[in-house]
N, CA and C of each residue as an Amber inpcrd file, in Angstrom:
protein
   369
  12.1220000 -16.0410000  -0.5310000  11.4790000 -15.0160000   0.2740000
  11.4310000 -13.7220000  -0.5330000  10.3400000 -13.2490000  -0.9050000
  10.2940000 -11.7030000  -1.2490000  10.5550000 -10.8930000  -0.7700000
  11.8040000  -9.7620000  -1.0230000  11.7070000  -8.6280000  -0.6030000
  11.3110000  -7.2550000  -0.7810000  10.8240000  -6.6060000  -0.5180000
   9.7310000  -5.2230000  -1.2130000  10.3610000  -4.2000000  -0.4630000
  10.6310000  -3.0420000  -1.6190000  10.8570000  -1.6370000  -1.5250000
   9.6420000  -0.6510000  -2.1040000   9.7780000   0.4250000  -1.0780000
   8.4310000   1.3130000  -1.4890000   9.6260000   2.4140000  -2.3390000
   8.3930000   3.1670000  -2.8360000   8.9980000   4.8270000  -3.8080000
   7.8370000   5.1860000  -4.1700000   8.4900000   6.7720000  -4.3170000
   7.1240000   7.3950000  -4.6890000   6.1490000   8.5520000  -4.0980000
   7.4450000   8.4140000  -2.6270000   6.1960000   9.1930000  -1.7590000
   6.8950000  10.8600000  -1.8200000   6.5870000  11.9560000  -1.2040000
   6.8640000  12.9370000  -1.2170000   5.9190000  14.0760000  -0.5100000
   5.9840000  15.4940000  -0.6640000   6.0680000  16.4600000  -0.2240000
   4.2930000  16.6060000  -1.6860000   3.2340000  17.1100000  -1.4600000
   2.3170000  17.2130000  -1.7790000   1.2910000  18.5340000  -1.6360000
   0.5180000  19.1830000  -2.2430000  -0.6200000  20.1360000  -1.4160000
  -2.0710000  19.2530000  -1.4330000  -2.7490000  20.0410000  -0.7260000
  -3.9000000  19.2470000  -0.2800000  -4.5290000  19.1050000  -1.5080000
  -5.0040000  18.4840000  -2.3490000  -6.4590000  18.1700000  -3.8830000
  -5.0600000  17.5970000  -4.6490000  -4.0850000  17.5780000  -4.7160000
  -3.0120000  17.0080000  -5.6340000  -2.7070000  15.4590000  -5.2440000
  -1.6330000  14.5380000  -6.5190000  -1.6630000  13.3120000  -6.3250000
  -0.2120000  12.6640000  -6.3230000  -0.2310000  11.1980000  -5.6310000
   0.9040000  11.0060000  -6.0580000   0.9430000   9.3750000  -6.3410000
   1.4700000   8.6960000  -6.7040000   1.7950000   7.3490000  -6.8060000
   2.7990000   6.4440000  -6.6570000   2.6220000   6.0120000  -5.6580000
   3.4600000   4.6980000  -4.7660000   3.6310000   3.8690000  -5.1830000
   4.6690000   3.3310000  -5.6010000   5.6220000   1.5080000  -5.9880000
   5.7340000   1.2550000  -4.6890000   5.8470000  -0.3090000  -5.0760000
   6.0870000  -1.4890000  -4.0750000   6.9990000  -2.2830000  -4.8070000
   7.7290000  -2.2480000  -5.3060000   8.9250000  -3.2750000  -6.1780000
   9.0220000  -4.1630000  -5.0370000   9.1970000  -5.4090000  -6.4540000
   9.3650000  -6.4230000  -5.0560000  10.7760000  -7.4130000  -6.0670000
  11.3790000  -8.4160000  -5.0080000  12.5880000  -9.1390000  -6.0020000
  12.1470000 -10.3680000  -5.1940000  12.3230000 -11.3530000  -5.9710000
  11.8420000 -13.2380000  -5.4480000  11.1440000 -13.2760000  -6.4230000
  11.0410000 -14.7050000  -7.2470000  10.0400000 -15.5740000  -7.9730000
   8.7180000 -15.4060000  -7.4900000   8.7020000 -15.6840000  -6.1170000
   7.6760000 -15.9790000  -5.6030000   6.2920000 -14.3090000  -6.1550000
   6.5470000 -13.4680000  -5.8480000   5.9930000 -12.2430000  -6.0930000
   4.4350000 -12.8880000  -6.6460000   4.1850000 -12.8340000  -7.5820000
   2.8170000 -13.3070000  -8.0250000   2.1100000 -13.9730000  -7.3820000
   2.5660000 -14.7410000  -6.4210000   1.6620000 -15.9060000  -5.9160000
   1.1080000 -14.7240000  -4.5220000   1.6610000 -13.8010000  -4.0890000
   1.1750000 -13.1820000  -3.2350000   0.0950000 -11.7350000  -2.9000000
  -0.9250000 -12.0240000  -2.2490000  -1.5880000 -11.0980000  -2.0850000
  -0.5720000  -9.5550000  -1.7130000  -0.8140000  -8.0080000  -2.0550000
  -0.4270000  -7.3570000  -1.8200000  -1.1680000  -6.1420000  -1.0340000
  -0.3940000  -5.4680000   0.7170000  -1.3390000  -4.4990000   1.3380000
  -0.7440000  -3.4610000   1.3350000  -1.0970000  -1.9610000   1.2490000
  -0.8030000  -0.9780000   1.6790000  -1.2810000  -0.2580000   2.8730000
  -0.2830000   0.1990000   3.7690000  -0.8670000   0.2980000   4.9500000
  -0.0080000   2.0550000   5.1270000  -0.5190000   2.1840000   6.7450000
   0.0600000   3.6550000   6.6770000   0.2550000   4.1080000   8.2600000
   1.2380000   4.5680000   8.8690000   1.3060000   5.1030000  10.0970000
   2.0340000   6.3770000  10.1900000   0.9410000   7.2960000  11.2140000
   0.8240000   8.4230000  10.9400000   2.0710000   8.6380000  12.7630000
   2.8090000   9.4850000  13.1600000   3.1780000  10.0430000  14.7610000
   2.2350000   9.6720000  15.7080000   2.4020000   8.8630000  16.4970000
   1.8050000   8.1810000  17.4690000   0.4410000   7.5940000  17.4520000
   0.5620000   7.2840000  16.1500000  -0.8460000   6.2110000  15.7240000
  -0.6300000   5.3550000  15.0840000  -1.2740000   3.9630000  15.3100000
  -1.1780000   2.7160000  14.8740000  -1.3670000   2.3820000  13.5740000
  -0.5300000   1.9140000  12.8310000  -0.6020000   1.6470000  11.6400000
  -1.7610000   0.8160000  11.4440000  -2.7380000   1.8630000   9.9180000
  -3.9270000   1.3700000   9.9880000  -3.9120000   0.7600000   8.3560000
  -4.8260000   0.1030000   7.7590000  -4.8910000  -0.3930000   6.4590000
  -5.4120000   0.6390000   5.8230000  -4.8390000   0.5760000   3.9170000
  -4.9720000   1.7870000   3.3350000  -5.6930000   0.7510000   2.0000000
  -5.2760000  -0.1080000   1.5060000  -5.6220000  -1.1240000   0.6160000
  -5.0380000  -2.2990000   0.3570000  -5.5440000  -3.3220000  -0.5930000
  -5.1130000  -4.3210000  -0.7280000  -5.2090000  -4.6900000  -2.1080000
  -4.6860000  -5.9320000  -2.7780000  -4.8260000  -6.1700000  -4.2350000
  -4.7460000  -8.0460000  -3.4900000  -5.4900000  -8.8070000  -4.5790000
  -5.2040000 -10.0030000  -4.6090000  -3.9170000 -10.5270000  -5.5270000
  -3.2850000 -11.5760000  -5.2330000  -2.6930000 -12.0680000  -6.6240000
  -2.7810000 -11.8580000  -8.1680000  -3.8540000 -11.9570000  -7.8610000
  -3.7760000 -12.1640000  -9.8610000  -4.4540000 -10.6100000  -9.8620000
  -4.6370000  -9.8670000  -9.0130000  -5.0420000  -8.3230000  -9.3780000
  -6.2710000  -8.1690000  -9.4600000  -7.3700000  -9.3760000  -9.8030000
  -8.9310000  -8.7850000  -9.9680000  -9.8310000  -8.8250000  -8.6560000
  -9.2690000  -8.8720000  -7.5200000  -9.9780000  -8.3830000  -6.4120000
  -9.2010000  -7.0270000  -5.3780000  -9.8220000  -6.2200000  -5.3480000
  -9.0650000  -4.9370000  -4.3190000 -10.4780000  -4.6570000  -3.1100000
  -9.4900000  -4.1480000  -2.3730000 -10.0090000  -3.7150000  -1.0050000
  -9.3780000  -2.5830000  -0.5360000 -10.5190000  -1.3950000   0.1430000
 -10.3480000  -0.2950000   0.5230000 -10.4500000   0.0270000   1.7180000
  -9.5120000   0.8210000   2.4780000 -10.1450000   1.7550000   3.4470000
 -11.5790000   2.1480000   3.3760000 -12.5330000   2.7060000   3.9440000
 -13.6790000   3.6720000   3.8620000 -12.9540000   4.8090000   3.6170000
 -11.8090000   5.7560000   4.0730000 -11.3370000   6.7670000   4.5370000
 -10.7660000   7.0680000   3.0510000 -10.2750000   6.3050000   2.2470000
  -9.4660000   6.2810000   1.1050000 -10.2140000   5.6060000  -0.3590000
 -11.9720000   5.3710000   0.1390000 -12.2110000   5.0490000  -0.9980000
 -12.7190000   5.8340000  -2.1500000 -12.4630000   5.7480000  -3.5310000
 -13.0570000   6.7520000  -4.3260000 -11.8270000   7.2020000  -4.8020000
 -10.5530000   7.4910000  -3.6270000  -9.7670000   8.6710000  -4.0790000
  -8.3880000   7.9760000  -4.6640000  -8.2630000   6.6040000  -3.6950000
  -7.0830000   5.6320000  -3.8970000  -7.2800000   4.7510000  -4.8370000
  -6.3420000   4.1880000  -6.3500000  -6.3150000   2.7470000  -6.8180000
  -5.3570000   2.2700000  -6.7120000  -5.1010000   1.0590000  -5.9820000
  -4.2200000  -0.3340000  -5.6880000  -4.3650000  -0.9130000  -7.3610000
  -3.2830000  -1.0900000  -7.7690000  -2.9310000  -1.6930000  -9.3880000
  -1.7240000  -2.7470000  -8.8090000  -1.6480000  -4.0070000  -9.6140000
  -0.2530000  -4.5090000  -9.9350000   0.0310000  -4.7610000 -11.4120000
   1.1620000  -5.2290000 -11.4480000   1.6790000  -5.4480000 -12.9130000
   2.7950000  -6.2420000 -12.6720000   2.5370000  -7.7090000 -12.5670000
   3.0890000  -9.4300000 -11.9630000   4.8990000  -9.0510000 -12.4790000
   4.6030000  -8.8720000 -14.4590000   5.2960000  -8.6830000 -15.0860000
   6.6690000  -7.9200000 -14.8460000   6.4360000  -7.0230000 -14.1770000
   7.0990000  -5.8070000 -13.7030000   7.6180000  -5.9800000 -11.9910000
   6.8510000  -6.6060000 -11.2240000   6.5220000  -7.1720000  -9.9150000
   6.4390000  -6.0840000  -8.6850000   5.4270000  -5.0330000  -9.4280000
   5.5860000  -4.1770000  -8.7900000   3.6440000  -3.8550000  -8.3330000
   4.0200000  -3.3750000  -7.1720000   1.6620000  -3.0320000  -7.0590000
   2.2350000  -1.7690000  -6.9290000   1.4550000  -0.8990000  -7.6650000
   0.9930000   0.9180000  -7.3280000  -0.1010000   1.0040000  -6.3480000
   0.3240000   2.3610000  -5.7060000  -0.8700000   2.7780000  -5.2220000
  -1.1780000   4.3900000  -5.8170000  -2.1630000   4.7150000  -6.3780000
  -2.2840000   5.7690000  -6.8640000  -3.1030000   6.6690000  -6.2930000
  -2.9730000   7.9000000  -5.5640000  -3.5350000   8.5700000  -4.8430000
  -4.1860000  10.0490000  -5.5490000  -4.6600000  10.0270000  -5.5560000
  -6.0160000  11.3450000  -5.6910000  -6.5220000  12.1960000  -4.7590000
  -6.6480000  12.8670000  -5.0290000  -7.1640000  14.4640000  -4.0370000
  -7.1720000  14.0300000  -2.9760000  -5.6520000  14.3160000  -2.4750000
  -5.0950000  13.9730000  -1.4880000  -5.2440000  14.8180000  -0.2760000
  -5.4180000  14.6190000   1.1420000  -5.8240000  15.7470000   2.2890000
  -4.7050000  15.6560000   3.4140000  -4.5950000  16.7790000   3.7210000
  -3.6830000  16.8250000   4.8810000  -3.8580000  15.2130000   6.0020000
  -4.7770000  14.9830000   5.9910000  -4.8260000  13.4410000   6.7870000
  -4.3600000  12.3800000   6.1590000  -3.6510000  12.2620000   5.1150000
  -3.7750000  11.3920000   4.5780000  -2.2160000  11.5130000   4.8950000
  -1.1400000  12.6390000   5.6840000   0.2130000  12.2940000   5.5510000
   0.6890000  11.1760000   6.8160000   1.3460000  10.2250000   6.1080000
   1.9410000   9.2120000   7.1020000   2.8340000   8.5820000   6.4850000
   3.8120000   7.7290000   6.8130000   4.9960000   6.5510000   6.4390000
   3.8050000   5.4210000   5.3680000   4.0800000   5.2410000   4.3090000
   3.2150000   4.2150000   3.9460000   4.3240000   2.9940000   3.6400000
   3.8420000   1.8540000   3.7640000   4.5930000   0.5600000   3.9600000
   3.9180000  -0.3840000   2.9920000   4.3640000  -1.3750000   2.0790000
   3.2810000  -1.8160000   1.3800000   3.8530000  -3.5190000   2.0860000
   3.3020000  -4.5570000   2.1430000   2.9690000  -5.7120000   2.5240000
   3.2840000  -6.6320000   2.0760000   3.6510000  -8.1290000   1.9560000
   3.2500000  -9.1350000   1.6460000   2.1360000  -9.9970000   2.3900000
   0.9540000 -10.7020000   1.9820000  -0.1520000 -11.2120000   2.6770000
   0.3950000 -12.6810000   3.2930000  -0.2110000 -12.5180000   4.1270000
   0.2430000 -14.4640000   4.7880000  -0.6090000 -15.2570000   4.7790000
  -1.5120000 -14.1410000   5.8290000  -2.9260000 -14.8340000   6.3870000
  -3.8300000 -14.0600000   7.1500000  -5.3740000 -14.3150000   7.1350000
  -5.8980000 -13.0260000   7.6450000  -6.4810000 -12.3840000   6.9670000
  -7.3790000 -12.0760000   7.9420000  -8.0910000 -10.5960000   6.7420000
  -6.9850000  -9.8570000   6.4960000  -7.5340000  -8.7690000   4.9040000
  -6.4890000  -7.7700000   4.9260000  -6.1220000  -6.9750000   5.5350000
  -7.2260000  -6.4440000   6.1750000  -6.9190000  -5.0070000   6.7430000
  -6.3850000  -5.4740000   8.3630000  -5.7660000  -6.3970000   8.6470000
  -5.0410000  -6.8190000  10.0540000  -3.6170000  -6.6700000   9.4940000
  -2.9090000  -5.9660000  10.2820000  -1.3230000  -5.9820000   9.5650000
  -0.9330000  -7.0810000  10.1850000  -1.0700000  -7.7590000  10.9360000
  -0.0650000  -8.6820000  11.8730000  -0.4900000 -10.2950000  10.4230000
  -0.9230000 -10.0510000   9.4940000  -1.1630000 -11.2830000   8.5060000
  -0.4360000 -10.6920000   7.4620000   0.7520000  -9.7300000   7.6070000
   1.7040000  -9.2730000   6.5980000   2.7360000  -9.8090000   6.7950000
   3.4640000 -10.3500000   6.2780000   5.2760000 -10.5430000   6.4300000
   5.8650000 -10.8210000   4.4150000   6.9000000  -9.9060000   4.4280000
   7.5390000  -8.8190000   5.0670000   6.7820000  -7.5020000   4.5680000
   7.5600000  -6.9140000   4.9210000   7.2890000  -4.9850000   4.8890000
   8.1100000  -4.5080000   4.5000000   8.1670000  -3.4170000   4.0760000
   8.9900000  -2.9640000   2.7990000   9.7870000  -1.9170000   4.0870000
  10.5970000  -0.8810000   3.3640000  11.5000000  -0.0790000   4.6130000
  10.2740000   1.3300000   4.9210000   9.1280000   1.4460000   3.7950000
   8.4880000   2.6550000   3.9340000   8.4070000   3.7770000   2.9650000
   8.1460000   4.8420000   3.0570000   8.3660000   5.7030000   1.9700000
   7.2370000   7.1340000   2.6220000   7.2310000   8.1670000   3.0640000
   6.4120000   9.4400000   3.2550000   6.2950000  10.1150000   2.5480000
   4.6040000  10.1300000   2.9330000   3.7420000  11.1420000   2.2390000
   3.3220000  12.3110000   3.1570000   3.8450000  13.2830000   2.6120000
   3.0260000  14.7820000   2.9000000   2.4120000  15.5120000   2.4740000
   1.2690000  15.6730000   3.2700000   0.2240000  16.3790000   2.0370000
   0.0580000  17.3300000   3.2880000   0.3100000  19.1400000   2.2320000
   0.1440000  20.4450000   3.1010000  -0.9000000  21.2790000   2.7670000
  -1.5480000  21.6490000   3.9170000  -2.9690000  22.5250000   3.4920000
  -2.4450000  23.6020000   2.7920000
């Protein structure tokens, strides 16, 4: 069973960047699709991106595209998320995923979830 820890997140101003690990520990790691997701104070954790296995397919938010890249590196067993001109909306708990089943952007086709990690981004 894989287990995944996030890092990375922090205290931000609005047009600045930051970049999110997902370390993960198990063999298994490679064989699995990877999601980043995000929940903001009394809103439902929504999808932020995704990476396939082997890394050459990604998937975006609309809300986050352009500004976010989802990377892995098997080797290392870790997916980034790298964030760019970042906006006060964009602060929430981000959680990164393992895929099961399902489209990506459904969290309930994630197991497990990492403990989290916050991002704040201040006007």
């Amino acid at each position: 069973q894989v287990q995944l820890v996030e890092s990375g997140g922090g205290l931000v101003q609005a047009g600045g960047s930051l970049r999110l690990s997902c370390a993960a520990s198990g063999r298994s790691f490679s064989s699995y699709a990877i999601g980043w997701f995000r929940q903001a104070p009394g809103k439902e954790r929504e999808f932020v991106a995704a990476i396939s296995w082997s890394g050459t397919s990604t998937y975006y938010a609309d809300s986050v595209k352009g500004r976010f890249t989802i990377s892995r590196d098997n080797a290392k067993n870790t997916v980034y998320l790298q964030m760019n001109s970042l906006k006060p909306e964009d602060t929430a708990f981000y959680y990164c995923g393992a895929h099961r089943s399902g489209p990506y952007y459904y969290s309930s086709g994630y197991d497990p979830w990492g403990q989290g990690t916050q991002v704040t981004v201040s006007s």
